[in-house]
JSON list of C-alpha atoms in Angstrom, two decimals:
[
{"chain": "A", "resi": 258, "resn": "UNK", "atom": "CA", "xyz": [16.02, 26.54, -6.74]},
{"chain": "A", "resi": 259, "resn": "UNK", "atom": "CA", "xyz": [14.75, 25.08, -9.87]},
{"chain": "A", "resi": 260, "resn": "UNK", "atom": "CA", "xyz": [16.67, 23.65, -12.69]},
{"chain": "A", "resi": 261, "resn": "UNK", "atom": "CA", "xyz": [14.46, 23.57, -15.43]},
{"chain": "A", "resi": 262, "resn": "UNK", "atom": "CA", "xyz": [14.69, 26.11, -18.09]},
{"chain": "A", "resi": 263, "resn": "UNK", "atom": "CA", "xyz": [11.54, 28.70, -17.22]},
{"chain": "A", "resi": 264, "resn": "UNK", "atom": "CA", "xyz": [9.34, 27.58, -20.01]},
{"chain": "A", "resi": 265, "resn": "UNK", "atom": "CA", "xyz": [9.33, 23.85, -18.68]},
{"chain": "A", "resi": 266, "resn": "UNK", "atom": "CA", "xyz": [8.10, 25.20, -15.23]},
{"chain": "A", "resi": 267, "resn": "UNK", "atom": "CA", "xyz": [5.54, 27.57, -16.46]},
{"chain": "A", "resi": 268, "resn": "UNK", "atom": "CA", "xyz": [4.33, 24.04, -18.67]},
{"chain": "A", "resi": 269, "resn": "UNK", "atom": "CA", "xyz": [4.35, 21.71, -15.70]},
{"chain": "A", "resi": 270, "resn": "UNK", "atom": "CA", "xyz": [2.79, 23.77, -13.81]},
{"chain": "A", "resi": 271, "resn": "UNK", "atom": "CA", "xyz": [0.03, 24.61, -15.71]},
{"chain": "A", "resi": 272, "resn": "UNK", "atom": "CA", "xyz": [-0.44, 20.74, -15.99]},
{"chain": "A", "resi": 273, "resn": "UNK", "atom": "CA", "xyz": [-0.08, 20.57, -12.43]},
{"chain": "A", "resi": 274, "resn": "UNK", "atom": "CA", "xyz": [-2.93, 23.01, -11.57]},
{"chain": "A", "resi": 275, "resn": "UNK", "atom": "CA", "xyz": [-4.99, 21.28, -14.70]},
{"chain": "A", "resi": 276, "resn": "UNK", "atom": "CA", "xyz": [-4.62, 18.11, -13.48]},
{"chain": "A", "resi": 277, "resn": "UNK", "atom": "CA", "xyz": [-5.25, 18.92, -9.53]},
{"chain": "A", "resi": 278, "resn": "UNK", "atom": "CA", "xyz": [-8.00, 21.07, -10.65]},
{"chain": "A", "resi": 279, "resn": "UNK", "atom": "CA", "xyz": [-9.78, 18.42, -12.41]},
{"chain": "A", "resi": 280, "resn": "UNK", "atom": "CA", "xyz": [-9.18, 15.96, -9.20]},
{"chain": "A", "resi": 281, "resn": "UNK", "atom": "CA", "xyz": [-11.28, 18.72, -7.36]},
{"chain": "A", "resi": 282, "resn": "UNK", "atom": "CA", "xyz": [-14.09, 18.90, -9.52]},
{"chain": "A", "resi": 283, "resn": "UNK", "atom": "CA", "xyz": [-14.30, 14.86, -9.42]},
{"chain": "A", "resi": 284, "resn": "UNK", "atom": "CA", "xyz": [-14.26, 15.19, -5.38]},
{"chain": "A", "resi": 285, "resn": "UNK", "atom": "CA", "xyz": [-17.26, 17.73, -5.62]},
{"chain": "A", "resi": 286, "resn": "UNK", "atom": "CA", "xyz": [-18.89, 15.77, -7.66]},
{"chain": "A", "resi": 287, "resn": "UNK", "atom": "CA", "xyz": [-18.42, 12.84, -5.20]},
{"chain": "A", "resi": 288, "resn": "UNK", "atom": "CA", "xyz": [-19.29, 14.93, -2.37]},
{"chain": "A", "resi": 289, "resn": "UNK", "atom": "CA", "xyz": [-22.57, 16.76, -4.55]},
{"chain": "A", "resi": 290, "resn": "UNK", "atom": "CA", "xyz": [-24.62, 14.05, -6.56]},
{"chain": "A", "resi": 291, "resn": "UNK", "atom": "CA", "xyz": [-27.61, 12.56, -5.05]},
{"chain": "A", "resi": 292, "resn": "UNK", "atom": "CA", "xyz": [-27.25, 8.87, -5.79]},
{"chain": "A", "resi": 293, "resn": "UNK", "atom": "CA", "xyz": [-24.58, 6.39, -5.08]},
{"chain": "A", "resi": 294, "resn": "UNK", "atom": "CA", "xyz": [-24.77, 5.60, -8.97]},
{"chain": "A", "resi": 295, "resn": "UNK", "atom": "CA", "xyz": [-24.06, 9.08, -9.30]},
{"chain": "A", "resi": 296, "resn": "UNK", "atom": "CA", "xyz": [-21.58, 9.44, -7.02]},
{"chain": "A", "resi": 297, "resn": "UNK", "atom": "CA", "xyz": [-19.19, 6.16, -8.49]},
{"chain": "A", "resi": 298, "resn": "UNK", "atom": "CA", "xyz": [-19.98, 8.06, -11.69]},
{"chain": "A", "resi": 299, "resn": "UNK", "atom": "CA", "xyz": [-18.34, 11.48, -11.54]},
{"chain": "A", "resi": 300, "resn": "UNK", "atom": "CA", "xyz": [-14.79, 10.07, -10.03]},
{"chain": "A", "resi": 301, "resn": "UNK", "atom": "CA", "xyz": [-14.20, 7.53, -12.49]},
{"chain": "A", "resi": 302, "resn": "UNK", "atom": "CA", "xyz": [-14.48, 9.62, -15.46]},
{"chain": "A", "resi": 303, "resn": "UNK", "atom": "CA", "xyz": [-12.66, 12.75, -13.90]},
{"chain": "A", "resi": 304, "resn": "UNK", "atom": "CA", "xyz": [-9.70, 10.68, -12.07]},
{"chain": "A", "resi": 305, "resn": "UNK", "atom": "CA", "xyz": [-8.59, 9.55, -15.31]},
{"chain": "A", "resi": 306, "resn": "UNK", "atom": "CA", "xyz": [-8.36, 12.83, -16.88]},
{"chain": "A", "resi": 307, "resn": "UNK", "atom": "CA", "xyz": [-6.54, 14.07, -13.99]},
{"chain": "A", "resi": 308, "resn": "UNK", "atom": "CA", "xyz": [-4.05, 10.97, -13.91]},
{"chain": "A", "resi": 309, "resn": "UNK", "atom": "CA", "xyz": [-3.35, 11.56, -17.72]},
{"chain": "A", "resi": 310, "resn": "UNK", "atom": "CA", "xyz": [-2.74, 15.57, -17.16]},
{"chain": "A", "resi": 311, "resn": "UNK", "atom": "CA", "xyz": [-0.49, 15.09, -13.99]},
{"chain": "A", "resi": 312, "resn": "UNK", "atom": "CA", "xyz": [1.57, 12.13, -15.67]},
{"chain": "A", "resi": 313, "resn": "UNK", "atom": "CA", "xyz": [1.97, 14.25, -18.32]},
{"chain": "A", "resi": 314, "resn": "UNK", "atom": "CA", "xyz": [3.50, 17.01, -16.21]},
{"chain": "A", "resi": 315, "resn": "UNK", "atom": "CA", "xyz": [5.57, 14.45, -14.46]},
{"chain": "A", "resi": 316, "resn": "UNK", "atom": "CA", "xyz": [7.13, 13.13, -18.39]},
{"chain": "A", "resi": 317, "resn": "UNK", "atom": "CA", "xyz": [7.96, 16.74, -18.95]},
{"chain": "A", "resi": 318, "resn": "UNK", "atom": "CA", "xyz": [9.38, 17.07, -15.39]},
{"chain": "A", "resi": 319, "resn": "UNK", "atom": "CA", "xyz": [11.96, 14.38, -15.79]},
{"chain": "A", "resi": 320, "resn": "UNK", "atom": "CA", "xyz": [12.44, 14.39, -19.15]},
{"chain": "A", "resi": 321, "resn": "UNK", "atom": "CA", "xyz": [13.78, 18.30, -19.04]},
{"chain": "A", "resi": 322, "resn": "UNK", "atom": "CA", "xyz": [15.73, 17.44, -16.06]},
{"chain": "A", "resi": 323, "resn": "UNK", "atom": "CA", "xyz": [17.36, 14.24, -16.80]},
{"chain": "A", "resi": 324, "resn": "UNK", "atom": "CA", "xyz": [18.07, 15.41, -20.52]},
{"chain": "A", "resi": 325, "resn": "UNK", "atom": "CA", "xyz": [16.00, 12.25, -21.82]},
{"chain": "A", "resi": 326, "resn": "UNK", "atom": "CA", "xyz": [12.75, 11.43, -22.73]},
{"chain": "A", "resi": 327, "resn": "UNK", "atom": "CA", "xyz": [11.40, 9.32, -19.80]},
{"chain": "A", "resi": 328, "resn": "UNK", "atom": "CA", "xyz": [8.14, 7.35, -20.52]},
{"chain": "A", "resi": 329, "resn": "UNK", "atom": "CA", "xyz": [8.10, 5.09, -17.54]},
{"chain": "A", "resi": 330, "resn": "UNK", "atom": "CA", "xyz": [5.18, 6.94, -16.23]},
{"chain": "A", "resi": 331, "resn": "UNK", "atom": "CA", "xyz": [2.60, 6.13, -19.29]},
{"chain": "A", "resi": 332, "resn": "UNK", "atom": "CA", "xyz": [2.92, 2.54, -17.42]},
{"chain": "A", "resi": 333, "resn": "UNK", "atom": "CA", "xyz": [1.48, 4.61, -13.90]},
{"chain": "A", "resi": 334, "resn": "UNK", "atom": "CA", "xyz": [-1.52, 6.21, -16.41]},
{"chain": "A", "resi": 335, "resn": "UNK", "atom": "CA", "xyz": [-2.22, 2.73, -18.30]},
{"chain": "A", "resi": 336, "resn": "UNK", "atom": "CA", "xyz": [-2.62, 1.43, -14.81]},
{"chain": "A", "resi": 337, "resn": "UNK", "atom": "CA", "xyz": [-4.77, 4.12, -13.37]},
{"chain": "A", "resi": 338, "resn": "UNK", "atom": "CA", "xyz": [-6.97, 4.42, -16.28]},
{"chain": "A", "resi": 339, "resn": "UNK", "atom": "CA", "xyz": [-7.41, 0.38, -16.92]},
{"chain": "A", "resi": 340, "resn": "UNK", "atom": "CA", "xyz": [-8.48, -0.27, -13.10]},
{"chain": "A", "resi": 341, "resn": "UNK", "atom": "CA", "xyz": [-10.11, 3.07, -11.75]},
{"chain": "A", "resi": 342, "resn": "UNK", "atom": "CA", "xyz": [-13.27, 2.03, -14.22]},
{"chain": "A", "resi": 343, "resn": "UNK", "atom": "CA", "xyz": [-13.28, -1.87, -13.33]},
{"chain": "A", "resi": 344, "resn": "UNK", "atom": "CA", "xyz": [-13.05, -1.04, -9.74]},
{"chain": "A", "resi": 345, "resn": "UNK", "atom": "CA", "xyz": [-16.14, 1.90, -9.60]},
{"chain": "A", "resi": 346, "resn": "UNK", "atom": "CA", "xyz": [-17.99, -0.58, -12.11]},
{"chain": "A", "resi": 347, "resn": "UNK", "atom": "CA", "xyz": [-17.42, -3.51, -9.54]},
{"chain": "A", "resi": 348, "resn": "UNK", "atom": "CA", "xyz": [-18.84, -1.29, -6.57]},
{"chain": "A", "resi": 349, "resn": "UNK", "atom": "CA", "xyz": [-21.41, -0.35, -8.78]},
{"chain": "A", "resi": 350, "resn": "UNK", "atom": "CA", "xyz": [-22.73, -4.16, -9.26]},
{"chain": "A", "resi": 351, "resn": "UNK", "atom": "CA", "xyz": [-22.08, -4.80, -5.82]},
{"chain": "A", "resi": 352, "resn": "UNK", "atom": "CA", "xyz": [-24.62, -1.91, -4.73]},
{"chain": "A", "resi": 353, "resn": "UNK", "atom": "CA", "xyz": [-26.91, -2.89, -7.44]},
{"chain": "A", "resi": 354, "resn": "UNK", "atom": "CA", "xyz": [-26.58, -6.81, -6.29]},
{"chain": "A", "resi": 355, "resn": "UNK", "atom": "CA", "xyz": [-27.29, -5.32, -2.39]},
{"chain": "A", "resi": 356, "resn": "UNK", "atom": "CA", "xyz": [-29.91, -3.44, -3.63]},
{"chain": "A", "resi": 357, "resn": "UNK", "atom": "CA", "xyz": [-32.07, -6.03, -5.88]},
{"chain": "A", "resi": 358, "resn": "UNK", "atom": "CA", "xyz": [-31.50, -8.61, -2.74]},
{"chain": "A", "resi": 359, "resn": "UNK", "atom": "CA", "xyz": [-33.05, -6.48, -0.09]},
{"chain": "A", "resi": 360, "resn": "UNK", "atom": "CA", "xyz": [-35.80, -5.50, -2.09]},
{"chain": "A", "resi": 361, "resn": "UNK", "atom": "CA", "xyz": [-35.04, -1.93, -2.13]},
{"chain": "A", "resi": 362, "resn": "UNK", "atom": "CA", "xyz": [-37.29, 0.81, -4.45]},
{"chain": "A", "resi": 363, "resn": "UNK", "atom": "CA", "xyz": [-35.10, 1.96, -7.11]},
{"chain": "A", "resi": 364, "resn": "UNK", "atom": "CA", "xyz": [-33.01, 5.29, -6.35]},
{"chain": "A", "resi": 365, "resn": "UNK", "atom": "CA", "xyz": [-34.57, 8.12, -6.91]},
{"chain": "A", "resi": 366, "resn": "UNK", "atom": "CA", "xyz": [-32.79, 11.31, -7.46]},
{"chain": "A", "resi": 367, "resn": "UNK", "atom": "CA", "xyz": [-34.15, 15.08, -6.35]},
{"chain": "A", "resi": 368, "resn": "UNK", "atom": "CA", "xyz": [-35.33, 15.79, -9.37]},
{"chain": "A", "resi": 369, "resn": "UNK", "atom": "CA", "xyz": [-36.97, 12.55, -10.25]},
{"chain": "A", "resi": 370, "resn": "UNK", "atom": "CA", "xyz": [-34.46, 11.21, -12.60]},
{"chain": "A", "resi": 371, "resn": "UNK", "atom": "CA", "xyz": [-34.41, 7.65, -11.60]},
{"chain": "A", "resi": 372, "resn": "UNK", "atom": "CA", "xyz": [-30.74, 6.21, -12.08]},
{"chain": "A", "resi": 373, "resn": "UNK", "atom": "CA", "xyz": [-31.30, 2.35, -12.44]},
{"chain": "A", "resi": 374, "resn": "UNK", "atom": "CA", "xyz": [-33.87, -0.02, -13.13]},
{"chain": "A", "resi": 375, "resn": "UNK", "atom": "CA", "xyz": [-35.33, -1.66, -10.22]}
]
């Protein structure tokens, strides 16, 4: 049984759905594009937005139910969104430094598009 007045649960869970929704579309995109370039792209910039929705879901959550605002979560979403970038970034260089040592033709996507320089 709930404790949260009904408007608070309708709210978080709208965020809820928002933010899982958005972690969906960032896993399609992982499992869809072509490229590894492509692929390190499309999480990064959707598992931030999700973090930030979901957090903010979780800040209403508590701060409803424990009668005080509650901001110890913005730490969790400064965290998230400061390393999820530097990590993808750092597996990006990593491919690219694999790539330009074995010699490897730049990737080439489906439709042409080529996503790096070789």
């Amino acid at each position: 049984m709930s404790t949260l007045p009904l408007w608070a649960d309708i709210l978080v869970s709208l965020l809820l759905l928002l933010g899982a929704s958005l972690a969906l579309i960032g896993g399609i995109g992982l499992l869809k594009l072509d490229t590894f370039y492509k692929r390190i792209h499309a999480p990064s910039i959707i598992t931030c937005g999700a973090t930030v929705v979901i957090v903010l879901a979780s800040m209403l959550y508590f701060s409803v139910k424990g009668g005080r605002f509650t901001i110890h979560e913005i730490l969790i979403a400064v965290f998230v969104i400061c390393t999820t970038p530097v990590t993808l970034m750092l597996l990006g260089r990593a491919a690219l430094y694999r790539d330009r040592l074995e010699n490897r033709a730049p990737a080439v996507a489906k439709d042409g598009d080529t996503t790096r320089q070789p």
